[in-house]
Coordinates of C-alpha atoms in Angstrom, one line a residue:
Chain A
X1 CA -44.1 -205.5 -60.3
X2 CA -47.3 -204.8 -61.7
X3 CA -46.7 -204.3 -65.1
X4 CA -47.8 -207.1 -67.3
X5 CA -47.4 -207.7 -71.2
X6 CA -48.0 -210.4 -73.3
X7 CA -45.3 -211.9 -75.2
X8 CA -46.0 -212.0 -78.9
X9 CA -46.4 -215.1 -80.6
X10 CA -44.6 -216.5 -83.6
X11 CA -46.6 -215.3 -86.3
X12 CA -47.9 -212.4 -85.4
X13 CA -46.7 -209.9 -88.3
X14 CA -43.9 -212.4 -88.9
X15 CA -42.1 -211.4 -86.2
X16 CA -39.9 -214.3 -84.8
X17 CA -39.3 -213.3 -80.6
X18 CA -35.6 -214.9 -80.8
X19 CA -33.2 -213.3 -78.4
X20 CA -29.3 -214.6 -79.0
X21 CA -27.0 -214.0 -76.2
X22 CA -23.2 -215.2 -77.1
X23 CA -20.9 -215.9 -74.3
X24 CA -16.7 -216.8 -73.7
X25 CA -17.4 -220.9 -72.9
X26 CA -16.1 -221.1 -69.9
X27 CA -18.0 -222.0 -67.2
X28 CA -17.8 -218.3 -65.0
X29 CA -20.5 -217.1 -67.4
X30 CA -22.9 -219.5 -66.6
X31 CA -24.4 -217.7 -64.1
X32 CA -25.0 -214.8 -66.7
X33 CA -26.7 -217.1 -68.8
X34 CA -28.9 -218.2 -66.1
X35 CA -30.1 -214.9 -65.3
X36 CA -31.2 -214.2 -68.5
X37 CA -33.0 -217.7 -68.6
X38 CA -35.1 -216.7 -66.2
X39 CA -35.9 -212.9 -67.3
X40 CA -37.1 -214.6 -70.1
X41 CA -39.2 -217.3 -68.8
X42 CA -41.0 -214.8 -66.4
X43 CA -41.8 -212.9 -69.7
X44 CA -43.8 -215.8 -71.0
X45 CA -45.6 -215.6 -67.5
X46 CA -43.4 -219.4 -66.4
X47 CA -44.3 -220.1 -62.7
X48 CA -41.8 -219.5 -60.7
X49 CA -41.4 -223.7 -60.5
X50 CA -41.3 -223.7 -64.1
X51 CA -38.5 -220.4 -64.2
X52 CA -36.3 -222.7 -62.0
X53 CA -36.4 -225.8 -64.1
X54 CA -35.3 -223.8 -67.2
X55 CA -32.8 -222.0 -65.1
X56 CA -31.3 -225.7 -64.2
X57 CA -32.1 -227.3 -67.6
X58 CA -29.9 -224.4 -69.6
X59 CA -27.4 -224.6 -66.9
X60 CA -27.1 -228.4 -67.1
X61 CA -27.1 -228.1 -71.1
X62 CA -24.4 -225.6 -70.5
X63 CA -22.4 -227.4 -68.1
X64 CA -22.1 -230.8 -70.5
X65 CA -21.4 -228.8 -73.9
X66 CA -18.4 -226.6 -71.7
X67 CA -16.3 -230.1 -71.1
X68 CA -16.1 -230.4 -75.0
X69 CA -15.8 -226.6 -76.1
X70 CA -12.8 -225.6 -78.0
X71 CA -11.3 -223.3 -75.7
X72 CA -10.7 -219.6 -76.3
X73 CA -14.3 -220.0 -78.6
X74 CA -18.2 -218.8 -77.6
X75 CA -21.2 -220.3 -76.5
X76 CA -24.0 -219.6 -78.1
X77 CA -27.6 -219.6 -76.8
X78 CA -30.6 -218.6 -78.6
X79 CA -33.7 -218.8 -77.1
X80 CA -36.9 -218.8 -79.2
X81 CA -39.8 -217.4 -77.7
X82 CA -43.7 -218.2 -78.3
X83 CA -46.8 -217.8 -76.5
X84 CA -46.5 -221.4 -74.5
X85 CA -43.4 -222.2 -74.7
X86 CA -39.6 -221.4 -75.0
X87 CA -36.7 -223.5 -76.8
X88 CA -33.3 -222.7 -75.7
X89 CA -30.7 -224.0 -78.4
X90 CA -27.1 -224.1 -76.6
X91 CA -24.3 -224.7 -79.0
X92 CA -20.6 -224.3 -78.5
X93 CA -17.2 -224.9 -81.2
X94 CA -16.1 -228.8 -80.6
X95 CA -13.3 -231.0 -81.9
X96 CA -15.0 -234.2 -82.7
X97 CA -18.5 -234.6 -81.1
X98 CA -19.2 -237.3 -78.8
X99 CA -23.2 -237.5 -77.7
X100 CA -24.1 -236.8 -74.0
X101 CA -23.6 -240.3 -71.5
X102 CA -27.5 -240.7 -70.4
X103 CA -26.4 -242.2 -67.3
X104 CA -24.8 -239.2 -65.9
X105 CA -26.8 -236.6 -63.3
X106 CA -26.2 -233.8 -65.6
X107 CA -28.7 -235.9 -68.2
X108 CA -30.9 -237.5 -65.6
X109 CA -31.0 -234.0 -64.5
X110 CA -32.0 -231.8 -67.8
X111 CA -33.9 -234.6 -69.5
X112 CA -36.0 -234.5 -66.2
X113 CA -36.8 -230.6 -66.1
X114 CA -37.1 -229.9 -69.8
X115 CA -40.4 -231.0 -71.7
X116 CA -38.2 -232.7 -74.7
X117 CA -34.4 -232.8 -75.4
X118 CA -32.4 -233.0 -78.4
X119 CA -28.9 -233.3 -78.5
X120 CA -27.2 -232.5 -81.4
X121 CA -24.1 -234.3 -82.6
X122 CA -23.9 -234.7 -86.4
X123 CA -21.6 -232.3 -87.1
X124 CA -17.4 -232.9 -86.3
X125 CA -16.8 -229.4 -85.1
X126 CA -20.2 -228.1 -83.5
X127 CA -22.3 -229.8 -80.4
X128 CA -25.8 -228.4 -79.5
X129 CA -28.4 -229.3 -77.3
X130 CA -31.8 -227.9 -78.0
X131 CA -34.6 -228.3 -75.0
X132 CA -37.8 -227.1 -74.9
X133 CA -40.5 -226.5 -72.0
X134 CA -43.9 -225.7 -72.0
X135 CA -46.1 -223.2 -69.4
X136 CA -48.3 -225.4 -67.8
X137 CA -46.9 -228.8 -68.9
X138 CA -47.4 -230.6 -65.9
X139 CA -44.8 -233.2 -65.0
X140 CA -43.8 -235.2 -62.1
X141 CA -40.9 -234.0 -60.0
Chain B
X1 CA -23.8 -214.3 -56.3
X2 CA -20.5 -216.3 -55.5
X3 CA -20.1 -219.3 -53.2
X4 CA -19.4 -218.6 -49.8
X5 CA -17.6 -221.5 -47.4
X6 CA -17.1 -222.2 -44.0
X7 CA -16.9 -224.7 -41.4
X8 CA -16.5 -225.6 -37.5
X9 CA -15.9 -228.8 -35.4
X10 CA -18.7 -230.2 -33.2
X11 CA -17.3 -232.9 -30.9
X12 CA -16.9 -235.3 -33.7
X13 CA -19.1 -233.8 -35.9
X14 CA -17.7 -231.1 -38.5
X15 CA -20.4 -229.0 -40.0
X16 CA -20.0 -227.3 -43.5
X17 CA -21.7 -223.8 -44.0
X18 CA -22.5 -223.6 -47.9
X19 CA -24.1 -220.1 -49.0
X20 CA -24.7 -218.6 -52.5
X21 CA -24.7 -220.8 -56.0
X22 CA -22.8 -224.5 -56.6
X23 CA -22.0 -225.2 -60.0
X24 CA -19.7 -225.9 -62.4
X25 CA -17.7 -222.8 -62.2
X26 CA -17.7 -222.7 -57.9
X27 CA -18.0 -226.6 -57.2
X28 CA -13.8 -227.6 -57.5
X29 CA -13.9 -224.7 -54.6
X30 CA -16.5 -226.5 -52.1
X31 CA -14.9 -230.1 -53.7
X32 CA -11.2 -228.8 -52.3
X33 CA -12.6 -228.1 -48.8
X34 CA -14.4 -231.5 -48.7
X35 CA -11.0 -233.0 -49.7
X36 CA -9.3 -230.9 -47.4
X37 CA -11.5 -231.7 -44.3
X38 CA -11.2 -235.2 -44.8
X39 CA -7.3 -235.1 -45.3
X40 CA -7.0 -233.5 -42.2
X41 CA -9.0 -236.4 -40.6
X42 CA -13.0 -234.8 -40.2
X43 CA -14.5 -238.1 -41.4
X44 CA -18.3 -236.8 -39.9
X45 CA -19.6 -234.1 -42.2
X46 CA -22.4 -232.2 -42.1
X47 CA -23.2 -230.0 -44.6
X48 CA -25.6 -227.4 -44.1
X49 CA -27.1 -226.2 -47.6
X50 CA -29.8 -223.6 -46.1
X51 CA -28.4 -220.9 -47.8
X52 CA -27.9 -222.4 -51.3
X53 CA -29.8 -220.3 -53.9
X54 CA -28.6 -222.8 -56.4
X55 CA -27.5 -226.5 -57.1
X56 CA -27.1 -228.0 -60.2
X57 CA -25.6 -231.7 -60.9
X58 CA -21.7 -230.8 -60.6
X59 CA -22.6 -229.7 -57.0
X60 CA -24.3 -233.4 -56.5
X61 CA -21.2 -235.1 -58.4
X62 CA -19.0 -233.3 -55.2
X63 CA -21.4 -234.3 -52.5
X64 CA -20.9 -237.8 -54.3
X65 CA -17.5 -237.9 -53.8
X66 CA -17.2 -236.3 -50.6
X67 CA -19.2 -239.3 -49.6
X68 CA -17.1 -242.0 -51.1
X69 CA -14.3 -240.6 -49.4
X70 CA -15.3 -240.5 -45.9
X71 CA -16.8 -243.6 -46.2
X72 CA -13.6 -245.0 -46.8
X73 CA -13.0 -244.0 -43.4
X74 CA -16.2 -245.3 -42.1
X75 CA -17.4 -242.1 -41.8
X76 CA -20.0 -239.8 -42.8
X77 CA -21.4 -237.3 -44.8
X78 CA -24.9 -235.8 -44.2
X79 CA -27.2 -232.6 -45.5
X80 CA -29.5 -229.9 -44.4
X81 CA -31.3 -228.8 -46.5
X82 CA -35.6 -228.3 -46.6
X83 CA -35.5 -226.1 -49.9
X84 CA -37.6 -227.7 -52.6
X85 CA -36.1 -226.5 -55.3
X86 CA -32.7 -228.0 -53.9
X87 CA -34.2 -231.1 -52.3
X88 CA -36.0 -231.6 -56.3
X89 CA -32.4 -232.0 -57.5
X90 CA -31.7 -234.5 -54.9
X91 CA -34.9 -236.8 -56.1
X92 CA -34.6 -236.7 -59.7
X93 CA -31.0 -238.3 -59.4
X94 CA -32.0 -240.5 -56.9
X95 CA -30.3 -239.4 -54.2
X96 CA -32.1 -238.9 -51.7
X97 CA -32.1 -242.6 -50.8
X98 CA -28.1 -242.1 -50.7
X99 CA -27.8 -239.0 -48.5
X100 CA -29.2 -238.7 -45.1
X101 CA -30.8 -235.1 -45.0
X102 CA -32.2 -233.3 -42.1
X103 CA -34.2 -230.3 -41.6
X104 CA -32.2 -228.9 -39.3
X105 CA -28.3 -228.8 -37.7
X106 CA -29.7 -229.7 -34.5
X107 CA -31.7 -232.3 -35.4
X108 CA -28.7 -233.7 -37.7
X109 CA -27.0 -233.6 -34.0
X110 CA -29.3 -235.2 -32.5
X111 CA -29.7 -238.3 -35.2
X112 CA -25.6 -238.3 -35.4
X113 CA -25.6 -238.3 -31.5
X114 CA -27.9 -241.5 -31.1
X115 CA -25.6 -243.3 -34.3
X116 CA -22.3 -242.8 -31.8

């Protein structure tokens, strides 16, 4: 593929590049969700190194919010595009929220391929996890 | 792309052909055959990850517990694998230093060979 375009910024005529993708939370979608990950990452020009980690780190986000999702209910992922770098917000329906065990691969995992990582637990019926990774951050394996 | 599972006996060695993606959704799959094998008394696994495209931590978690459960037979449980992406998995969660991985079948073989 030749064809090469610039993804807009934030900012630029107040255009927010936000793509939401809504999914059944069960765990046969993940690979959906995956796919789309990394169409988007190659859009912000993402090495292919860096494509992978994001494909992991949404999966891995993924994986811990399913074990707490209401079932029968969505996850949702919106991922917010700028120039350097994506965030990927993850959020799924929850009775009582219980914050992610940091001693568990999943964790060791996302925390590890992501540039920063934010779980969020402060609401009784709703978990998210919001990561974010930067082109060209370099960080060790 | 699914998860695609096979296996055949080597002398005392039984080697464990994983192809296509290993996460949450397709790991109970590749966990039931490691319970399987060992229930049937295959406590030397090899498990040849070559053709993984994907690996996230539920696929390590399975490994994991493969492991503990052939141990408890003194046995073993060992990868191929020479994929970065896959082998990057492996070293973030430490385990490399748990798993003995080979770049090859043969030369998994040949190391499992000398250990008899």
């Amino acid at each position: 593929m030749t064809e090469h375009t610039e993804a807009p910024t934030v900012g630029m005529g107040g255009i927010r590049d936000v793509v939401s993708i809504r999914l059944p939370a069960v765990s046969a979608y993940l690979s959906v969700l995956r796919t789309a990950t990394a169409g988007l990452a190659a859009r912000l020009d993402f090495t292919l190194d860096e494509i992978e980690d994001l494909r992991i780190a949404v999966d891995e986000a993924c994986a811990m919010l399913l074990t707490q999702a209401v079932p029968g209910t969505d996850l949702t992922a919106e991922f917010e595009l700028t120039g350097q770098e994506m965030q990927v917000r993850v959020e799924v329906s929850t009775v009582g929220s219980s914050p992610p065990k940091r001693d568990e691969f999943a964790w060791m995992v996302l925390t590890a391929l992501a540039d920063d990582v934010d779980a969020v637990t402060d609401s009784p019926d709703r978990m998210a996890i919001v990561l974010r990774k930067r082109r060209g951050a370099a960080r060790p394996a | 792309m699914d998860l695609k599972l096979d296996h055949h006996s080597e002398d005392r060695l039984t080697i464990v052909e994983v192809e296509g993606e290993i996460d949450v959704y397709t790991a109970p799959r590749l966990r039931e055959l490691l319970i399987d094998l060992v229930n049937k008394g295959n406590f030397h696994l090899l498990v040849n990850m070559e053709k993984v495209d994907f690996l996230d931590s539920t696929g390590l978690g399975v490994l994991v517990g493969g492991l503990k459960r052939v141990r408890a037979h003194d046995g073993s449980l060992e990868l191929v694998c020479t994929q970065e992406r896959i082998l990057k998995i492996f070293r973030i969660t430490g385990l490399t230093k748990v798993f003995g991985i080979y770049a090859s079948v043969e030369e998994a073989k040949e190391a499992h060979g000398r250990d008899k």
